[in-house]
mmCIF file of C-alpha atoms in Angstrom:
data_model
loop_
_atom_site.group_PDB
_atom_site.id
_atom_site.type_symbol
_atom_site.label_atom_id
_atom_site.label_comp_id
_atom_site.label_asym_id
_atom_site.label_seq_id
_atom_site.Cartn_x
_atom_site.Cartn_y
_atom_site.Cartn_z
ATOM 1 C CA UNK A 1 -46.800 40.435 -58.755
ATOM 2 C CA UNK A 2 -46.474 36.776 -59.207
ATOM 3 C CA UNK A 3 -46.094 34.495 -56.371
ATOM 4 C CA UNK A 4 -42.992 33.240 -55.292
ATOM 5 C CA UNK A 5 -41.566 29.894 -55.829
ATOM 6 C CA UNK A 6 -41.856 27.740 -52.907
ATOM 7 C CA UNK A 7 -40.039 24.333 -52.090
ATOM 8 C CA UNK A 8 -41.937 21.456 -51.472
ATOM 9 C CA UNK A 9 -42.057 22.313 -47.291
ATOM 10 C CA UNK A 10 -43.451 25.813 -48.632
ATOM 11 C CA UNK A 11 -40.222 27.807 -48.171
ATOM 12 C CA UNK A 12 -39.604 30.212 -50.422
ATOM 13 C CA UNK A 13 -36.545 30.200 -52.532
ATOM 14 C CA UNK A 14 -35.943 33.587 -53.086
ATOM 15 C CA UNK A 15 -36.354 36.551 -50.840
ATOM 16 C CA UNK A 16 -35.953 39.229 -53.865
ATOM 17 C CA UNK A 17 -38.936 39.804 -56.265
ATOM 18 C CA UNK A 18 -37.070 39.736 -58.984
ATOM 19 C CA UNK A 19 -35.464 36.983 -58.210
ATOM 20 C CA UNK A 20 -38.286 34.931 -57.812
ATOM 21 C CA UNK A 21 -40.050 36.397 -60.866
ATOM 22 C CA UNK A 22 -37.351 35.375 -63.398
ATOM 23 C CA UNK A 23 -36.811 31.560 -61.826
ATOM 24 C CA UNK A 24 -40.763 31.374 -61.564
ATOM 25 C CA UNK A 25 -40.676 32.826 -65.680
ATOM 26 C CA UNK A 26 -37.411 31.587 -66.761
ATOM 27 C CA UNK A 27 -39.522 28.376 -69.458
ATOM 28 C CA UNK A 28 -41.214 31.762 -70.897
ATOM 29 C CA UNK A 29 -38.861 34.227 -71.390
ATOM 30 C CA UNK A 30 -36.228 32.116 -72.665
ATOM 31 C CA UNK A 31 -39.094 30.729 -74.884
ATOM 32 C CA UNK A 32 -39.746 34.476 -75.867
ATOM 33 C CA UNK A 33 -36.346 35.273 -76.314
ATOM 34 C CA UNK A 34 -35.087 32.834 -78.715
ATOM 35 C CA UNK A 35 -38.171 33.019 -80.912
ATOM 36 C CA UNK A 36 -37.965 36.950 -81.105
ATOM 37 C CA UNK A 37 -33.932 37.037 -81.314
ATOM 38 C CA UNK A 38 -32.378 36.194 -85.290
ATOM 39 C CA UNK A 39 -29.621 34.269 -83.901
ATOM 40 C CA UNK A 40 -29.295 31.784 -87.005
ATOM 41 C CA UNK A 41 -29.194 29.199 -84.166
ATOM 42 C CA UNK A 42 -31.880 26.292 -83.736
ATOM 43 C CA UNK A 43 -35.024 28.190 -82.097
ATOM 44 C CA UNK A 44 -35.490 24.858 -79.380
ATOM 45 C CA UNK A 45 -32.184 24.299 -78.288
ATOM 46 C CA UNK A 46 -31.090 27.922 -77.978
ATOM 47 C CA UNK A 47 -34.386 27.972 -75.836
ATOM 48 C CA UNK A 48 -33.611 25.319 -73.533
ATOM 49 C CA UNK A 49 -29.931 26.941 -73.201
ATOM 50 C CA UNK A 50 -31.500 30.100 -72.083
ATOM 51 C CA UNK A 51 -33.923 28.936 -69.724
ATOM 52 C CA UNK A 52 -31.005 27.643 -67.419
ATOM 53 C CA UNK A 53 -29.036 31.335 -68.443
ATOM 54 C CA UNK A 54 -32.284 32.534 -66.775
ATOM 55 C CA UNK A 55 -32.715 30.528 -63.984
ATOM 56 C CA UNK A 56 -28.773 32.081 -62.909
ATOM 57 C CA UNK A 57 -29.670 35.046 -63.444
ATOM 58 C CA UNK A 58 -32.348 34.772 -60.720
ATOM 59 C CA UNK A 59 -29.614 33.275 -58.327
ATOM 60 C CA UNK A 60 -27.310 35.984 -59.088
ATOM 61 C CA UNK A 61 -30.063 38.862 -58.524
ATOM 62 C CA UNK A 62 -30.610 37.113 -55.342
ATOM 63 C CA UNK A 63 -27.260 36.985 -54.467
ATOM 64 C CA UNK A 64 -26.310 39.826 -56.262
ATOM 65 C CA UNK A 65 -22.929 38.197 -57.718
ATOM 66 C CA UNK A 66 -22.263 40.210 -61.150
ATOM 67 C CA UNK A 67 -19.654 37.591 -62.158
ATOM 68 C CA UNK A 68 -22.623 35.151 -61.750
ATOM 69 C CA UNK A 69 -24.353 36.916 -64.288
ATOM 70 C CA UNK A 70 -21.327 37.465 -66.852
ATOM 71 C CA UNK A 71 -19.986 33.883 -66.758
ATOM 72 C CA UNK A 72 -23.769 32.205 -67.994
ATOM 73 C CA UNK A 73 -24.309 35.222 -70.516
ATOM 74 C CA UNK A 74 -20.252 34.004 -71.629
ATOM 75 C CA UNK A 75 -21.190 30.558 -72.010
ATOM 76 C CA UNK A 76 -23.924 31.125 -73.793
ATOM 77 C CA UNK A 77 -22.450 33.396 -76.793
ATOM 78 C CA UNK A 78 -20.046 30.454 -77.173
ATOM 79 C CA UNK A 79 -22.444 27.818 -76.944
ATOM 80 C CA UNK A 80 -24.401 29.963 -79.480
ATOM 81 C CA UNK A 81 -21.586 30.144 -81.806
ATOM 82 C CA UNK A 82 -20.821 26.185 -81.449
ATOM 83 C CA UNK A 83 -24.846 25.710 -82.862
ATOM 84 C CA UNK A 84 -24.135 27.663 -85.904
ATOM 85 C CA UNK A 85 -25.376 31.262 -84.596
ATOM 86 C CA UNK A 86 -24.354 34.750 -84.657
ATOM 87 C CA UNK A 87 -23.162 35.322 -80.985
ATOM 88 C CA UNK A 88 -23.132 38.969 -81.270
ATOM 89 C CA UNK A 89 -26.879 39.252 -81.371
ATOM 90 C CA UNK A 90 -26.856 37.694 -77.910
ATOM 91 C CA UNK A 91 -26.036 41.812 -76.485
ATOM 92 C CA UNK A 92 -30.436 41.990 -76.150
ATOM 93 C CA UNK A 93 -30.674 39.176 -74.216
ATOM 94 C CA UNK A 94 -29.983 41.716 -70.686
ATOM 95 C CA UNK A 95 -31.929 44.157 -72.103
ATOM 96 C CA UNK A 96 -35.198 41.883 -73.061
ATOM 97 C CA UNK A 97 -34.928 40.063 -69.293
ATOM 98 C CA UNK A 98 -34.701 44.008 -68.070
ATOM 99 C CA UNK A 99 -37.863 44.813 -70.003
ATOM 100 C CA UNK A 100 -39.667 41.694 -68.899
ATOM 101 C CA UNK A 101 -38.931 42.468 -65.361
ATOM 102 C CA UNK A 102 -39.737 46.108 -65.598
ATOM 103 C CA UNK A 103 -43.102 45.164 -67.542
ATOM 104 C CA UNK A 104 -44.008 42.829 -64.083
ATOM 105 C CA UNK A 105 -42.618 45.125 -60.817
ATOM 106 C CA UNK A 106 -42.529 48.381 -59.476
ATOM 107 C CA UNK A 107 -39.222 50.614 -59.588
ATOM 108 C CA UNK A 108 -37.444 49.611 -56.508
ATOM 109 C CA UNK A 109 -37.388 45.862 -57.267
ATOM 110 C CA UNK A 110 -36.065 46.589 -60.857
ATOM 111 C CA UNK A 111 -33.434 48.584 -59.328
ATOM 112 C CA UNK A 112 -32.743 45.937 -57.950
ATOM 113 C CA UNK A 113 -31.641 43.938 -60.757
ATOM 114 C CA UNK A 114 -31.138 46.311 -63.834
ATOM 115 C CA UNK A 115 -27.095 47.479 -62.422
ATOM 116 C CA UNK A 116 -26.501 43.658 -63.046
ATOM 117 C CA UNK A 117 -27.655 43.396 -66.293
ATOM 118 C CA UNK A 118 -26.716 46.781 -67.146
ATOM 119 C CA UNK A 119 -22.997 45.569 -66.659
ATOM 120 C CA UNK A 120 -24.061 42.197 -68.067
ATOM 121 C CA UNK A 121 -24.799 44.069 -71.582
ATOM 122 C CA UNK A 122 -21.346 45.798 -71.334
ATOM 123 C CA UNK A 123 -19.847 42.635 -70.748
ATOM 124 C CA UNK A 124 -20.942 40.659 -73.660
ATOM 125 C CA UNK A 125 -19.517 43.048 -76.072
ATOM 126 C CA UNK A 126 -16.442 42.534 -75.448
ATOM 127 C CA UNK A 127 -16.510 38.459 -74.311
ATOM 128 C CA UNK A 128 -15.445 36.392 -76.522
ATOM 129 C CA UNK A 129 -17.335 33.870 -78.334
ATOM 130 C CA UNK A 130 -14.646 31.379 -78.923
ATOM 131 C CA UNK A 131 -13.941 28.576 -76.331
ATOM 132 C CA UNK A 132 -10.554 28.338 -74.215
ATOM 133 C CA UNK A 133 -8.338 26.132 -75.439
ATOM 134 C CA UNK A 134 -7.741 22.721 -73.814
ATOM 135 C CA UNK A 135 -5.056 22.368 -70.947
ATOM 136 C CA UNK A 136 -1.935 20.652 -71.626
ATOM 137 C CA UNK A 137 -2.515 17.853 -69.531
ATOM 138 C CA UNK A 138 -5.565 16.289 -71.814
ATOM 139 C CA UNK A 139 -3.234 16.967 -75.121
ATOM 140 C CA UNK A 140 -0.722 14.081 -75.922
ATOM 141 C CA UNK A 141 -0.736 10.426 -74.670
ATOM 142 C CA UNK A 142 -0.375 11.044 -70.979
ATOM 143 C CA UNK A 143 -2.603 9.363 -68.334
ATOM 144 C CA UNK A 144 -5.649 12.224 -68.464
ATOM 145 C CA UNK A 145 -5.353 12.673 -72.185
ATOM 146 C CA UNK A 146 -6.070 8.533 -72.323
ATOM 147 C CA UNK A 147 -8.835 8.473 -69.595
ATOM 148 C CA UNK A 148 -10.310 11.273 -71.793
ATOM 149 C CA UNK A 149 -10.615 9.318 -74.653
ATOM 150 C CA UNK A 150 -11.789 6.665 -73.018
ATOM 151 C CA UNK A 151 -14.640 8.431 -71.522
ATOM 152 C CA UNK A 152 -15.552 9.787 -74.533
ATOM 153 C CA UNK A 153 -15.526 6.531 -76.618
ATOM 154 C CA UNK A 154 -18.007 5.421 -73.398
ATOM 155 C CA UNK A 155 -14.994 2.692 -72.692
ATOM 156 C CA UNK A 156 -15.479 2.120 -68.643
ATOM 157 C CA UNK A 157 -12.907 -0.690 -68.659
ATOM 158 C CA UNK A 158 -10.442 1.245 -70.433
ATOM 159 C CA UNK A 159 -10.905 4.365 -68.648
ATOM 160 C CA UNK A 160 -10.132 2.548 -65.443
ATOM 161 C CA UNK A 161 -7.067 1.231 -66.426
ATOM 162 C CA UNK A 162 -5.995 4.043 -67.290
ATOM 163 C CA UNK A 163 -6.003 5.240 -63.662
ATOM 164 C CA UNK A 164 -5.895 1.955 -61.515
ATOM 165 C CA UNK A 165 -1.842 2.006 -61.870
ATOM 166 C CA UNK A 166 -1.546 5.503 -60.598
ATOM 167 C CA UNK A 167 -1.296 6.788 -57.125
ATOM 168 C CA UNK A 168 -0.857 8.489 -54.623
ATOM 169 C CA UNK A 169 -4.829 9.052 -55.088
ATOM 170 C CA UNK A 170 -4.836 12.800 -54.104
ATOM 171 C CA UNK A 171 -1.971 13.445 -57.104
ATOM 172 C CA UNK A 172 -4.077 11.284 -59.628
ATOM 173 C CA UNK A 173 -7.251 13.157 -58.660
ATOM 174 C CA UNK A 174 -5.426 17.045 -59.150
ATOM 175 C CA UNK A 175 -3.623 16.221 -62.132
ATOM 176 C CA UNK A 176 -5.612 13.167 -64.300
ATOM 177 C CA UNK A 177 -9.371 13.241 -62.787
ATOM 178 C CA UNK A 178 -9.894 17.274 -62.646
ATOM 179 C CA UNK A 179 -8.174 18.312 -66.074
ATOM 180 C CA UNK A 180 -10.181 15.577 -67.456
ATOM 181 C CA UNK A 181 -13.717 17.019 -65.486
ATOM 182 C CA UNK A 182 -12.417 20.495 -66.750
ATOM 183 C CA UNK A 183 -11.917 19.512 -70.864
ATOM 184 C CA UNK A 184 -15.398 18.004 -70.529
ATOM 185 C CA UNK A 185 -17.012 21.128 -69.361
ATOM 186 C CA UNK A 186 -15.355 23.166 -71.974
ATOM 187 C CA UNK A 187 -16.106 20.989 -74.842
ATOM 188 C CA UNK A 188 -19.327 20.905 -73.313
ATOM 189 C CA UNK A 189 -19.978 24.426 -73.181
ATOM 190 C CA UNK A 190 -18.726 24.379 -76.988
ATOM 191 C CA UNK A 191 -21.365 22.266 -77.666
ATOM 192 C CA UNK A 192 -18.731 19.502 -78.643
ATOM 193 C CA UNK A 193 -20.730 16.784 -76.577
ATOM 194 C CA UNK A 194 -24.120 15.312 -76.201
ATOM 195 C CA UNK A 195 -25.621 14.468 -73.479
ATOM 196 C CA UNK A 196 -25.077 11.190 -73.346
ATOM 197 C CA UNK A 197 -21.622 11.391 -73.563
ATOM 198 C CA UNK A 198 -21.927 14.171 -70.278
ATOM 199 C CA UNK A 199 -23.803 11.815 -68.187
ATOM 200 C CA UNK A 200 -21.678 8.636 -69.062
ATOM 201 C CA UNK A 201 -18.427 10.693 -68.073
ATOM 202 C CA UNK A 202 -20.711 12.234 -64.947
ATOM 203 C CA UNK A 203 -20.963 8.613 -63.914
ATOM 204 C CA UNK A 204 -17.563 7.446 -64.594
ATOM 205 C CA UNK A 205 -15.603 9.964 -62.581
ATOM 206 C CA UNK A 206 -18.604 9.341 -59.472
ATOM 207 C CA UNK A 207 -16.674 5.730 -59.682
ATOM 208 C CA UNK A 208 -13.547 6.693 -60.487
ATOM 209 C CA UNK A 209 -13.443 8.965 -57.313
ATOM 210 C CA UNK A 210 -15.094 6.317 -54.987
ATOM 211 C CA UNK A 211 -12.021 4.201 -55.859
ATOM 212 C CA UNK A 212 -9.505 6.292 -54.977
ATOM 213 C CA UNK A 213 -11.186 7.386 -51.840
ATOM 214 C CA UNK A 214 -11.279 3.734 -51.168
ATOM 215 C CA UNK A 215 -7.256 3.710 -51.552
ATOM 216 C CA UNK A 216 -6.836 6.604 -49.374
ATOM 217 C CA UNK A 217 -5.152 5.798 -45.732
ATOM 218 C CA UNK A 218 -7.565 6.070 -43.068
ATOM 219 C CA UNK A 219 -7.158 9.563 -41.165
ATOM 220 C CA UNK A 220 -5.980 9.544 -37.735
ATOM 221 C CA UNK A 221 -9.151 9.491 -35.102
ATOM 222 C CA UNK A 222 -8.347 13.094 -33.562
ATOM 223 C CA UNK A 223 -7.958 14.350 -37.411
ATOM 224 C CA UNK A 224 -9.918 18.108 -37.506
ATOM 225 C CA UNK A 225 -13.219 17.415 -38.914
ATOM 226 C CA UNK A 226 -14.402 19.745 -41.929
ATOM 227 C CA UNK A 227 -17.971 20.193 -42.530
ATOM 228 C CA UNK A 228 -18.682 20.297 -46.500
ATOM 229 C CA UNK A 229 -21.892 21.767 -46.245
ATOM 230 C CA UNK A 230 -24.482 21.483 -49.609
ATOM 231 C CA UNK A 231 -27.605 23.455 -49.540
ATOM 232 C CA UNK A 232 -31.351 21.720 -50.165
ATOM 233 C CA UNK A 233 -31.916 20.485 -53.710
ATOM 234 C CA UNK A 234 -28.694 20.909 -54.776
ATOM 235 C CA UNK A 235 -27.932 17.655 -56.073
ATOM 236 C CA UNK A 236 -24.355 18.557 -57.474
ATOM 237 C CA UNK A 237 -21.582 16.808 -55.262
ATOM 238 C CA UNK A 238 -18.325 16.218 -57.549
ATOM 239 C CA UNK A 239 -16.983 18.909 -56.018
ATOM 240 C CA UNK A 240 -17.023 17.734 -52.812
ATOM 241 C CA UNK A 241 -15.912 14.358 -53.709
ATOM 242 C CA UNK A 242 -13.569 15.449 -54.951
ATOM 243 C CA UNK A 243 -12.647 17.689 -51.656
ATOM 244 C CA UNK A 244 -12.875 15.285 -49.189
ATOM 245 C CA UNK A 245 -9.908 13.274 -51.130
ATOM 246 C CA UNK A 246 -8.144 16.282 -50.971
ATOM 247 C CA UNK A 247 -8.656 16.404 -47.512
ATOM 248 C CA UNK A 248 -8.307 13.334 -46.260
ATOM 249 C CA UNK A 249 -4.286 14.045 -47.855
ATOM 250 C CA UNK A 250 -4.003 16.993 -45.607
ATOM 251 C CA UNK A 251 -4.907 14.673 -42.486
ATOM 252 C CA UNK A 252 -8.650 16.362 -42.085
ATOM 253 C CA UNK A 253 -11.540 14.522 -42.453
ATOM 254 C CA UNK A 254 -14.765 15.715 -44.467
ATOM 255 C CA UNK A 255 -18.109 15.074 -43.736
ATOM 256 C CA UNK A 256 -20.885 16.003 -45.854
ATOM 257 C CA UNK A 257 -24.023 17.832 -44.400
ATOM 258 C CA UNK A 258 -26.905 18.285 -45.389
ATOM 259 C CA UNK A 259 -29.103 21.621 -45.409
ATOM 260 C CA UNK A 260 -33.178 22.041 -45.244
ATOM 261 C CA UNK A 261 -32.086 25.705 -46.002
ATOM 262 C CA UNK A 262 -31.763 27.006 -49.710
ATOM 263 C CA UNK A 263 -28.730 28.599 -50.858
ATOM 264 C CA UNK A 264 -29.802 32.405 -50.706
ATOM 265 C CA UNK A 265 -30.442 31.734 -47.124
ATOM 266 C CA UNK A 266 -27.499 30.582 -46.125
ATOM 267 C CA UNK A 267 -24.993 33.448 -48.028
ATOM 268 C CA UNK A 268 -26.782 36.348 -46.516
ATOM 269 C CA UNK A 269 -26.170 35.806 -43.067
ATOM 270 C CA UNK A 270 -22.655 34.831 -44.251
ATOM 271 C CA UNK A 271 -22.071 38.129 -45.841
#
């Protein structure tokens, strides 16, 4: 079996074979998969898609979160669809990371992972390959439709005004900041943007929220502290950014913490 993936303090990430057998495989099976599968799609970036579809899959096995599972295998029939590809053919994609792992461990371990992509498989027949539609709150000329545009066009200046005026900062963040956050990552799962345009809107709302966290009232010194807690290399934290705003409204205070643990470790002794 091949060794497990290990942080850089020698931890390893995953505690299920499987698991770590797909993360540690995930460049060559995706590689594999896209060259083998007639998807009508470009062979390279349908690669580099899957790779990360992969790499969830491991997460979910470890986990073992289905939905995990059926929401990347989702995205990636409609970002298949947005490249020019037949979606459909993307039904072998559970069935190909089923035979890789079944070529690579014994029976137990693949029982460990093949109810997941067994209901995976069933899944994908009947998701749809067609985006969801954009909320109503990006549509028109109101305040997130403008700082959408704006972040699109790569306009910082403009994209500022368009929120500076508003307030109370918790309101501006639910209803301008988020629906705008949300339309990205569906036009970005349609394959509508490039990556530039991701990363410039990435950074924007990082500033964005830093200014209206700046215009928040200070809590009250006894406020309840919350611990937002992010696991080791997770480098995602828009989320709770965004949180602690929210928060702070409520009259709690969040504090982020860091974790030497990995995320598997931490959810098993939770559950």
């Amino acid at each position: 079996m091949k060794p497990r993936p290990r942080q850089a303090d020698g931890v390893s990430m995953f505690s299920v074979p499987a698991a770590a057998l797909l993360h540690g495989d995930a460049r060559e099976l995706a590689t594999g998969i896209a060259a083998t599968l007639p998807l009508g799609a470009p062979v390279t970036e349908v690669a580099t898609d899957l790779r990360f579809v992969i790499e969830a899959i491991a997460v979910a096995v470890e986990l073992q979160c289905a939905g995990l599972v059926d929401r990347m295998l989702e995205w990636q029939k409609v970002r298949t669809r947005a490249l020019g590809g037949d979606p459909n053919r993307l039904d072998q994609v559970p069935q190909l990371v089923l035979a890789h792992v079944r070529k690579r461990l014994d029976s137990p371990a693949v029982m460990r992972v093949l109810p997941l992509l067994d209901g995976a498989r069933a899944f994908l027949r009947h998701a749809s390959s067609e985006p969801p539609p954009p909320e109503a709150a990006v549509v028109g000329d109101g305040p997130a439709a403008r700082l959408l545009a704006a972040a699109l066009a790569g306009d910082r200046l403009r994209a500022q005004a368009a929120v500076r005026p508003l307030n109370p900062p918790d309101a501006v963040l639910a209803e301008v900041v988020e629906p705008v956050l949300r339309e990205v990552g569906r036009r970005w799962q349609a394959g509508l943007l490039t990556p530039p345009q991701e990363h410039f809107v990435s950074q924007l709302v990082h500033t964005l929220i830093d200014d209206l966290a700046a215009a928040q009232s200070a809590p009250p010194d006894d406020a309840p502290l919350v611990a937002l807690v992010r696991a080791a290399n997770d480098e995602h934290s828009l989320g709770q950014l965004c949180l602690r705003i929210h928060l702070r409204a409520a009259g709690l205070v969040g504090r982020v913490v860091g974790m030497k643990e990995d995320a598997a470790s931490v959810v098993e002794p939770l559950e």
